[in-house]
Coordinates of C-alpha atoms and ligand atoms in Angstrom, one line a residue:
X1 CA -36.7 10.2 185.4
X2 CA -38.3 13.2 187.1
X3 CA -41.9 13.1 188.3
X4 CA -43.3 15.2 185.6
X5 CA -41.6 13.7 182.8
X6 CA -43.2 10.6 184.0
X7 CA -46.8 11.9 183.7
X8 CA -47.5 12.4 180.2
X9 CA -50.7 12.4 179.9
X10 CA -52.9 16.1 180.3
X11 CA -52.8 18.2 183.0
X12 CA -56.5 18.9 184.4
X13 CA -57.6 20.3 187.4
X14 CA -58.4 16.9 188.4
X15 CA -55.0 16.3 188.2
X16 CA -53.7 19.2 190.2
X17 CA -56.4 18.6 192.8
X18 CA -54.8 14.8 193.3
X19 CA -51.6 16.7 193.3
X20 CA -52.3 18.8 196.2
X21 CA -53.4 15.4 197.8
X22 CA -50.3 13.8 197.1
X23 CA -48.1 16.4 198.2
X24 CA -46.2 16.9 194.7
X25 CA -46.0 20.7 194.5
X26 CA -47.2 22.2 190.8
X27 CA -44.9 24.0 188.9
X28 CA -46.5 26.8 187.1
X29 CA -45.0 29.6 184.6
X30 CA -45.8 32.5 182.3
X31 CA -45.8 32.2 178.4
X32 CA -47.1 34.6 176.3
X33 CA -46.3 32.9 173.0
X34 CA -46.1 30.1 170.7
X35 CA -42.0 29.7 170.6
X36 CA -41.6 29.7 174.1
X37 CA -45.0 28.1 175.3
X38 CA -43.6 24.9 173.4
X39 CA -40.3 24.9 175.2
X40 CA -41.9 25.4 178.7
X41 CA -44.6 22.8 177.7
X42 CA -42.1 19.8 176.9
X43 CA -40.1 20.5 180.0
X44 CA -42.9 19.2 182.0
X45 CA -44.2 22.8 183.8
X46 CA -47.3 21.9 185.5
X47 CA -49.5 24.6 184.4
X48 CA -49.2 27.6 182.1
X49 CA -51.0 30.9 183.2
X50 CA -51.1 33.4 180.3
X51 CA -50.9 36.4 182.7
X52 CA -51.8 40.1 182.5
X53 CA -48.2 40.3 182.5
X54 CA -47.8 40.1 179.2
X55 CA -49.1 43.6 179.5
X56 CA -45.8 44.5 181.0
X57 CA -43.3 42.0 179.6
X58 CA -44.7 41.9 176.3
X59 CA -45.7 44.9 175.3
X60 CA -44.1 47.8 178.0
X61 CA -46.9 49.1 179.6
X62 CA -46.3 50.0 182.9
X63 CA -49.3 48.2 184.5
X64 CA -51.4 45.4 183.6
X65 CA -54.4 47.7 182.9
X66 CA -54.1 48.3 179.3
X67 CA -53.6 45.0 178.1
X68 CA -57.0 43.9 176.2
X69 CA -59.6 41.3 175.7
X70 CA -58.7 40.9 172.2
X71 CA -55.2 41.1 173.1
X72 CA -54.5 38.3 175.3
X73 CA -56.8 35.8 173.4
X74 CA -54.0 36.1 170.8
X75 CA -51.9 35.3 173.4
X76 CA -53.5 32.4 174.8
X77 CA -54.6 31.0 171.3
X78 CA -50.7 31.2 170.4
X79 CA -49.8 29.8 173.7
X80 CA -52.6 26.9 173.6
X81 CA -51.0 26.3 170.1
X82 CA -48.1 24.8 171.4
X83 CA -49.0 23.0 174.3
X84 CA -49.7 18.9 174.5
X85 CA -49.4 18.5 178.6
X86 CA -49.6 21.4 180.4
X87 CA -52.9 23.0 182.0
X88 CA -53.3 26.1 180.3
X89 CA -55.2 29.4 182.1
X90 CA -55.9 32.6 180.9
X91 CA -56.3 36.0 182.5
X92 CA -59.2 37.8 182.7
X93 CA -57.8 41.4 181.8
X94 CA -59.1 44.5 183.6
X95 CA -62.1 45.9 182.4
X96 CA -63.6 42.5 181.2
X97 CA -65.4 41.1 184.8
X98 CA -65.3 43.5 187.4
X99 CA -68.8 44.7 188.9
X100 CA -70.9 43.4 186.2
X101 CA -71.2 39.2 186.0
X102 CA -72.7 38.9 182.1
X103 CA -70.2 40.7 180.9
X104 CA -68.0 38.7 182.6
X105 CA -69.6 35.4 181.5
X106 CA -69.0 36.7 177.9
X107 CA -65.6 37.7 178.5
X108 CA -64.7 34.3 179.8
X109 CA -66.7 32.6 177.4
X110 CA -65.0 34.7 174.6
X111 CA -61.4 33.3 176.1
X112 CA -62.4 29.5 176.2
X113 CA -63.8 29.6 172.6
X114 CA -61.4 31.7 170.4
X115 CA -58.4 30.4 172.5
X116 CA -59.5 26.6 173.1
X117 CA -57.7 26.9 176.9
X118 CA -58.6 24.6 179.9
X119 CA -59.0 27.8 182.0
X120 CA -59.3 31.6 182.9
X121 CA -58.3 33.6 186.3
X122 CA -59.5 36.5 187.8
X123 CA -58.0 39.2 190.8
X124 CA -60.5 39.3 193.5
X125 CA -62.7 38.2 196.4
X126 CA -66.1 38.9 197.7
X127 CA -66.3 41.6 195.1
X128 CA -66.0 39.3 192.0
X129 CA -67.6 36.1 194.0
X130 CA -71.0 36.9 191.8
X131 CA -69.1 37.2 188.6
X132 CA -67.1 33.4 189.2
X133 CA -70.1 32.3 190.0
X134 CA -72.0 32.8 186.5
X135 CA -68.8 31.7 184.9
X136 CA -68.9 28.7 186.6
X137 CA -72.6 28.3 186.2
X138 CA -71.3 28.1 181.9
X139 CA -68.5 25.0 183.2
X140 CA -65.9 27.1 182.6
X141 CA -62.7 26.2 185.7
X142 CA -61.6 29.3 187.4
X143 CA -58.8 30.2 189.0
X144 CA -59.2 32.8 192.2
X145 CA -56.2 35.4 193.0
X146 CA -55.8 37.2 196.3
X147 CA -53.0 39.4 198.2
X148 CA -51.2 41.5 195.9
X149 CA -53.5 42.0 192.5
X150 CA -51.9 44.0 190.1
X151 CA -55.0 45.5 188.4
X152 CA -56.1 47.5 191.4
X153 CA -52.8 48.7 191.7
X154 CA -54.1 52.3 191.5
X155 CA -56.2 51.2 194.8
X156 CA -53.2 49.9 196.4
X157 CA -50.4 52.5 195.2
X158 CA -47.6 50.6 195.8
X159 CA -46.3 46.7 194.9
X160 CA -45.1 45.6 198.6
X161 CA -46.2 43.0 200.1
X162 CA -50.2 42.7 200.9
X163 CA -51.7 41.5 204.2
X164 CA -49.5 42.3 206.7
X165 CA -51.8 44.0 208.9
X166 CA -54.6 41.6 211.0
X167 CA -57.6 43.1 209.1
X168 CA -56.2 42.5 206.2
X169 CA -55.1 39.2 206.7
X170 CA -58.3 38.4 208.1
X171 CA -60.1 39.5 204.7
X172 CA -57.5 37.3 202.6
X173 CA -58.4 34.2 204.6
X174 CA -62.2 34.5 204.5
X175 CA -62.1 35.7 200.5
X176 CA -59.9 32.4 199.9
X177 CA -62.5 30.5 201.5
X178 CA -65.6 32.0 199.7
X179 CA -63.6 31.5 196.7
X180 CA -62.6 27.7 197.3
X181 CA -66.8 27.2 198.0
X182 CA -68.0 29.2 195.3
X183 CA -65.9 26.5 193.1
X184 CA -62.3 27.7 191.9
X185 CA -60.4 24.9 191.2
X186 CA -56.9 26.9 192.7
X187 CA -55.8 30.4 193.8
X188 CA -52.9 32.0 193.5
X189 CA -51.7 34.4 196.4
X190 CA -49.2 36.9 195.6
X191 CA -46.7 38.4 197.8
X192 CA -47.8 37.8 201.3
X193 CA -46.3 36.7 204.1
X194 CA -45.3 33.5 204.2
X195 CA -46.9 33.0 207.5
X196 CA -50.6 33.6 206.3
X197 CA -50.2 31.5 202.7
X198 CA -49.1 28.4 205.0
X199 CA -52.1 28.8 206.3
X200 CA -54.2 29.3 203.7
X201 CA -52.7 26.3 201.9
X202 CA -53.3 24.4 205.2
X203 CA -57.1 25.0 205.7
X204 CA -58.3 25.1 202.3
X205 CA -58.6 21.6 200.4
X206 CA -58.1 23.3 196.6
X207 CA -54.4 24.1 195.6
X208 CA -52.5 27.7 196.3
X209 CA -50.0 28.7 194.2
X210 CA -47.7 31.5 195.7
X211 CA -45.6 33.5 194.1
X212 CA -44.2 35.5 196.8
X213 CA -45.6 34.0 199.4
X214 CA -42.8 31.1 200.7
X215 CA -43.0 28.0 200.2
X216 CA -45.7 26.2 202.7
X217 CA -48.0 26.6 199.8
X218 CA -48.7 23.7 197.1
X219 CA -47.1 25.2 194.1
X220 CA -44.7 27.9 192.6
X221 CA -45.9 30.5 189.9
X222 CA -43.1 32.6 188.1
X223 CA -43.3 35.2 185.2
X224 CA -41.2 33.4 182.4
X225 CA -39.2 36.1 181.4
X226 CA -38.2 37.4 185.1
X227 CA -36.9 34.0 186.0
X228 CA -35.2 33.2 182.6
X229 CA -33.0 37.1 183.4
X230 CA -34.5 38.7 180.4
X231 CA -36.2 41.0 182.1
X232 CA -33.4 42.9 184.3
X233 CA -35.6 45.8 185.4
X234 CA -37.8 43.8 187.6
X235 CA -35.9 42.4 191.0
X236 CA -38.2 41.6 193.9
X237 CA -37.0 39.6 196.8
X238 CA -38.9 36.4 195.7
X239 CA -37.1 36.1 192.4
X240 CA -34.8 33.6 191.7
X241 CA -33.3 33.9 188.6
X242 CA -32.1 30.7 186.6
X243 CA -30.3 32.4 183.7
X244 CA -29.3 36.0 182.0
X245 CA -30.4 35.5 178.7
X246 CA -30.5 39.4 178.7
X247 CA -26.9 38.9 178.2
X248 CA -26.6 35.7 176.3
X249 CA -28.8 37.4 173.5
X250 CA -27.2 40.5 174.1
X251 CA -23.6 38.8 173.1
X252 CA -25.2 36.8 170.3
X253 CA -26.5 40.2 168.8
X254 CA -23.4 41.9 169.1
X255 CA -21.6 38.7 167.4
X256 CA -24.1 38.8 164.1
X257 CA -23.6 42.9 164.4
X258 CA -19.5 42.0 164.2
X259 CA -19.9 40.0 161.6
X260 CA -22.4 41.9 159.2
X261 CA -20.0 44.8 159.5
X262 CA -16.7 42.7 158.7
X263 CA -18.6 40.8 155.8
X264 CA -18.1 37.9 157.6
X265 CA -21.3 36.9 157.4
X266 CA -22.8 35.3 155.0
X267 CA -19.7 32.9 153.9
X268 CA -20.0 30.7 151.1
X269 CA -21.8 27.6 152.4
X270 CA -24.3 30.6 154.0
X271 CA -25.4 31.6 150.3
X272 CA -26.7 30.4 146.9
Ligands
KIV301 O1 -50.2 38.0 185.1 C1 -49.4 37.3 185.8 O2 -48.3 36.9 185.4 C2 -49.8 36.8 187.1 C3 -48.8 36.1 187.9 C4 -47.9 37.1 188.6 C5 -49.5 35.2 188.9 O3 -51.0 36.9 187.4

């Protein structure tokens, strides 16, 4: 029997804290909905981020910018829905925290009551250390996120890897320790070098989740439908894909297609 279908009980960030301890690296995915927050739930994924990315995945946009308050607290009520074990954290979207900490309190506050989740997260360092704060300061668990952060991709103008460069480097390690004494419970860092993340996850006593960012760190993070092949736009070195269900619902499509067109569908023990 594995190690998480051993631990029944909740994940908290208690939990995930001993975890670190322990050295049992946390498995952590993407859902976005009800259907397949269930199935990811009950095979024992550690934690469960409702990301910004549903802004992409779900819905098309090109960025994570557009997605909306209102929008992903359907998301994470759907997702929260369907899940008995795993920690569940929600995203922040753009818009909703930056430069202004009340709003951001009511933003998070907004999350935790109309979606019932264990957690929000937010892209940022120094610049957002005020805004965590006040969340905090209301009990509500944040999650920090540093290197590559998808809402200031404008900022950035491209997705390649973040913090190559010593400055830069430099900033990432003091922002992930202002954010682990400010009181985030874990951070993820996204595509970095594998180098810095190691070290990151080495000094700092609060777990780091990379995605992107090797694998000295204490957990894994992966959007659900990149890893699962549905999304075959989307191919970044770090992604391991463990199936093409582009192509498995793409056959099963084309099957019921065949057979509406033959009339082989419905057959008798298929109607009234
Ligand atoms: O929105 C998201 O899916 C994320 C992960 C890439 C960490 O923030």
């Amino acid at each position: 029997m594995s190690v998480a279908m051993n631990r029944q009980k909740k994940v908290t960030t208690h939990v995930l804290s001993e975890m670190k301890h322990n050295k049992e690296k946390i498995a952590m995915l993407t859902a976005y909905d009800y259907s397949l927050a269930k199935i990811v739930d009950q095979a024992g994924v550690d934690v469960i981020l409702v990301g910004d990315s549903a802004s992409n995945v779900m819905a098309g946009w090109e960025t994570t910018l557009p997605i909306t308050l209102d929008q992903m607290i359907y998301h994470g009520a759907s997702v929260v829905r369907a899940v008995n074990r795993a920690l569940v954290v929600v995203d922040m979207p753009f818009g909703t925290y930056q430069g202004n900490s009340k709003e951001a309190l009511s933003s998070a506050i907004r999350i935790m009551k109309e979606t019932a989740a264990d957690s929000v997260k937010l892209e940022g360092g120094a610049e957002v250390v005020e805004c965590i704060s006040r969340i905090l300061s209301a009990g509500i668990p944040v999650m920090g996120h540093l290197g590559l952060t998808p809402q200031s991709i404008h900022k950035f103008g491209t997705y390649t890897v973040r913090a190559k460069q010593e400055e830069e480097a430099k900033k990432l390690i003091e922002d992930a320790h202002l954010l682990q004494e400010v009181g985030c419970f874990a951070i993820v860092l996204e595509k970095i070098p594998a180098e810095l993340a190691q070290r990151v996850a080495a000094e700092l006593t609060i777990p780091i989740i990379g995605i992107g960012a090797g694998s000295g760190v204490d957990g894994q993070v992966l959007v659900l439908h990149d890893m699962l092949g549905i999304n075959q736009e989307f191919s970044p070195r770090f992604l391991r894909r463990y199936h093409n269900l582009f192509a498995e619902i793409s056959g099963a499509v084309g099957n019921y297609i065949q057979d509406v067109k033959s009339i082989d569908f419905p057959n008798e023990r298929e109607q009234y």
